[in-house]
CSV table of C-alpha atoms in Angstrom, one decimal:
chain,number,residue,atom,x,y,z
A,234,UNK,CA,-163.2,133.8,-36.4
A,235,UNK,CA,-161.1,132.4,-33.6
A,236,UNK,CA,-158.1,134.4,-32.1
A,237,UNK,CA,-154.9,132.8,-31.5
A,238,UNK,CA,-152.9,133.5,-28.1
A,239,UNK,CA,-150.2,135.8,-29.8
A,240,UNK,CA,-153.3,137.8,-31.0
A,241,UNK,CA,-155.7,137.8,-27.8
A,242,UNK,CA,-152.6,138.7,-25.2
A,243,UNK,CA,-151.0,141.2,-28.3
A,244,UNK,CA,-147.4,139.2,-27.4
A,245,UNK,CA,-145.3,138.3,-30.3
A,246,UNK,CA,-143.7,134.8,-31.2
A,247,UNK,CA,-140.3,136.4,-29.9
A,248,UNK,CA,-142.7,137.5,-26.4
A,249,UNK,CA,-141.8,133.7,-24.5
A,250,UNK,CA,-137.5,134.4,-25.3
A,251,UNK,CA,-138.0,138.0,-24.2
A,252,UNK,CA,-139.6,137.1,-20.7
A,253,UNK,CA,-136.8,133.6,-20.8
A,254,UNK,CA,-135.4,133.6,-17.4
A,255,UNK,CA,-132.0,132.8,-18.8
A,256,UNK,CA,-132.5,136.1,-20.7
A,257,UNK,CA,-133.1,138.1,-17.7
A,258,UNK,CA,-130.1,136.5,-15.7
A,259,UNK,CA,-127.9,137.6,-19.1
A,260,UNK,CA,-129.4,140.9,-18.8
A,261,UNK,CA,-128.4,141.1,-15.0
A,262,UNK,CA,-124.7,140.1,-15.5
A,263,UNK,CA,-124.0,142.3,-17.8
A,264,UNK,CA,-125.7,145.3,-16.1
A,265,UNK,CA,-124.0,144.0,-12.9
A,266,UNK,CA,-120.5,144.2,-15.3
A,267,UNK,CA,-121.0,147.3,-17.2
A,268,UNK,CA,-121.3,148.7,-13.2
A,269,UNK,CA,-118.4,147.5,-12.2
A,270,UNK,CA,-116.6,148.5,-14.9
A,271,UNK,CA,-117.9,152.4,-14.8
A,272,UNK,CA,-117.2,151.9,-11.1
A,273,UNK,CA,-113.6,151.7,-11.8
A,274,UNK,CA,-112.7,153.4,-14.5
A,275,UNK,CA,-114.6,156.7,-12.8
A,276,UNK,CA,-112.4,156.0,-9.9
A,277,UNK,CA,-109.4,155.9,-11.8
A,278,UNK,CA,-110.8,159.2,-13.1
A,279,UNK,CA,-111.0,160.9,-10.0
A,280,UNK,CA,-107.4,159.1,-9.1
A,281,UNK,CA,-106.1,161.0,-12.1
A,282,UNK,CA,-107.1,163.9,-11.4
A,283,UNK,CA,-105.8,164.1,-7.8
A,284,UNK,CA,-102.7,163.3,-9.0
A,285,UNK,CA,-102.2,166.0,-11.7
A,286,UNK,CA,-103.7,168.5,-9.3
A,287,UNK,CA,-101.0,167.5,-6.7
A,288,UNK,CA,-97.9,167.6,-9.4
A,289,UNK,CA,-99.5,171.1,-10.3
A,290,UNK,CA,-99.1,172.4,-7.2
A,291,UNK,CA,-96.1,171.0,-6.3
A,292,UNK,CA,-94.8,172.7,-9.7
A,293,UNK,CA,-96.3,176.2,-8.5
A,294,UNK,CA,-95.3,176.1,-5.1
A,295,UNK,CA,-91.8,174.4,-5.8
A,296,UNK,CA,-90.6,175.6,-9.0
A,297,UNK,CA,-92.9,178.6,-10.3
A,298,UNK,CA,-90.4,180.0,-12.4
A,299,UNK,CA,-90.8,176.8,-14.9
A,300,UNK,CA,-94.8,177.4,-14.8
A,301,UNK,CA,-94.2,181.6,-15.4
A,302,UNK,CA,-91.7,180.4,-18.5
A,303,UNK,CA,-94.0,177.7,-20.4
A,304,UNK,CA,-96.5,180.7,-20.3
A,305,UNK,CA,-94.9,184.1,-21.4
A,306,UNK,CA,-93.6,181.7,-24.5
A,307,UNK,CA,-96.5,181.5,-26.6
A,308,UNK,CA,-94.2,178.7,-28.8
A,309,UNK,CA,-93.9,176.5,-25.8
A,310,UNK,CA,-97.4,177.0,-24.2
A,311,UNK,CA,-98.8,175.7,-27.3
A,312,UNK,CA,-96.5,172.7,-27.4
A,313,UNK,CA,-96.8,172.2,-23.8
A,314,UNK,CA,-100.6,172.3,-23.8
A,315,UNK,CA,-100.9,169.9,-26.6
A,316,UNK,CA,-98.2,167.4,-24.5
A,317,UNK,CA,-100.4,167.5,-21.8
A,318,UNK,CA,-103.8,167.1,-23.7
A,319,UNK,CA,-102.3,163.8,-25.3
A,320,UNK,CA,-100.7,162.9,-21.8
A,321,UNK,CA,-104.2,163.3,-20.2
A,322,UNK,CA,-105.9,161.7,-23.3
A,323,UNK,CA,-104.1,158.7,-23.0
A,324,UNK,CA,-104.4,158.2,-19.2
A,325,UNK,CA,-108.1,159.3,-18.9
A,326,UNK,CA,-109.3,157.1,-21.5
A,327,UNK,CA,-107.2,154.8,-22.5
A,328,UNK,CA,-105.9,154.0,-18.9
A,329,UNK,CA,-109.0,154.4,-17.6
A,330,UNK,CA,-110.3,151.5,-20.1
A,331,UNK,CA,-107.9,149.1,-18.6
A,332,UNK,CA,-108.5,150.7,-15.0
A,333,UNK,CA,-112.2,149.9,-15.5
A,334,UNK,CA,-111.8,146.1,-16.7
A,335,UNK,CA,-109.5,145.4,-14.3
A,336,UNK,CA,-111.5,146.4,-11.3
A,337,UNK,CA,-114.5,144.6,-12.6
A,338,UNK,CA,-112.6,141.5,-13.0
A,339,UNK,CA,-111.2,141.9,-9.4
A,340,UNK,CA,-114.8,142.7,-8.4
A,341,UNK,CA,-116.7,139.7,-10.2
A,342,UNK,CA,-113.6,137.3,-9.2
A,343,UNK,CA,-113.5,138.2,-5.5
A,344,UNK,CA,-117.4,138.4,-5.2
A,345,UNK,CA,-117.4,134.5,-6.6
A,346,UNK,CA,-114.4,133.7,-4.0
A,347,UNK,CA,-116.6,134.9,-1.0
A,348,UNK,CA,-119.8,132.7,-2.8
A,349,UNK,CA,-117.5,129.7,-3.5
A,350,UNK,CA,-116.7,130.2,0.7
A,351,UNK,CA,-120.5,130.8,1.8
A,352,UNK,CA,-121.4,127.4,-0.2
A,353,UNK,CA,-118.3,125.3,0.8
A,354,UNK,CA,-119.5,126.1,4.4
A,355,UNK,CA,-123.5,125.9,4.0
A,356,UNK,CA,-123.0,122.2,2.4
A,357,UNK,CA,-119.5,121.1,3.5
A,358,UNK,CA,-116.6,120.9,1.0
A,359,UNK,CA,-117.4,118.2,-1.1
A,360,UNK,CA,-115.0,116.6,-3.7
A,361,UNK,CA,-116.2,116.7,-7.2
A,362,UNK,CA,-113.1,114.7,-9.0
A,363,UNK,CA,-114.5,111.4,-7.7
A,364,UNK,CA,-117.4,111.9,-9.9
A,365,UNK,CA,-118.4,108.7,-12.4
């Protein structure tokens, strides 16, 4: 009994898309994205952070009386702990979300700026509106 190809090599029918080169590019781009993005949006994580360490201080070295009160109140700690769980919520994550697409637009725009550059001067500007 003769084998077919799919059989002998043990590839599927779906083996030839999987190993497409299209496919692959696809796959590259959107690894190269989904970097970019986590890129950001941990920087804007870090950024964050820095910040509400710095406005902690400032509020213990500056005005520690405030800090002492919101504490010895149990009624206020809880209310001013949940305030600044939603406060960091929203800017960790939510923030962060736009953070992250924004800096991976900036990245993937400016990247094709400096290619659109290298080309124009490899093969000389050339003007494509003339085209029949």
């Amino acid at each position: 009994m003769k084998k077919s190809d799919g059989e002998i090599h043990g590839k599927t029918a779906s083996w030839g898309i999987m190993q497409s080169e299209w496919l692959r590019k696809c796959g590259r781009l959107l690894l190269l994205l989904l970097y970019r993005f986590v890129i950001g949006w941990a920087f804007f994580q870090l950024l964050t952070m820095i910040v509400a360490g710095i406005f902690l201080l400032g509020v213990l070295l500056f005005h520690p009386i405030i800090f002492v009160q919101t504490i010895v109140i149990t009624e206020k700690l809880n209310h001013a702990s949940l305030d600044l769980w939603h406060i960091l919520k929203l800017c960790l994550w939510h923030y962060g979300i736009i953070a992250g697409f924004i800096f991976m637009a900036e990245c993937t725009v400016s990247k094709s700026i400096r290619q659109v550059q290298r080309l124009s001067k490899k093969f000389g500007a050339q003007d494509f509106s003339s085209r029949p």
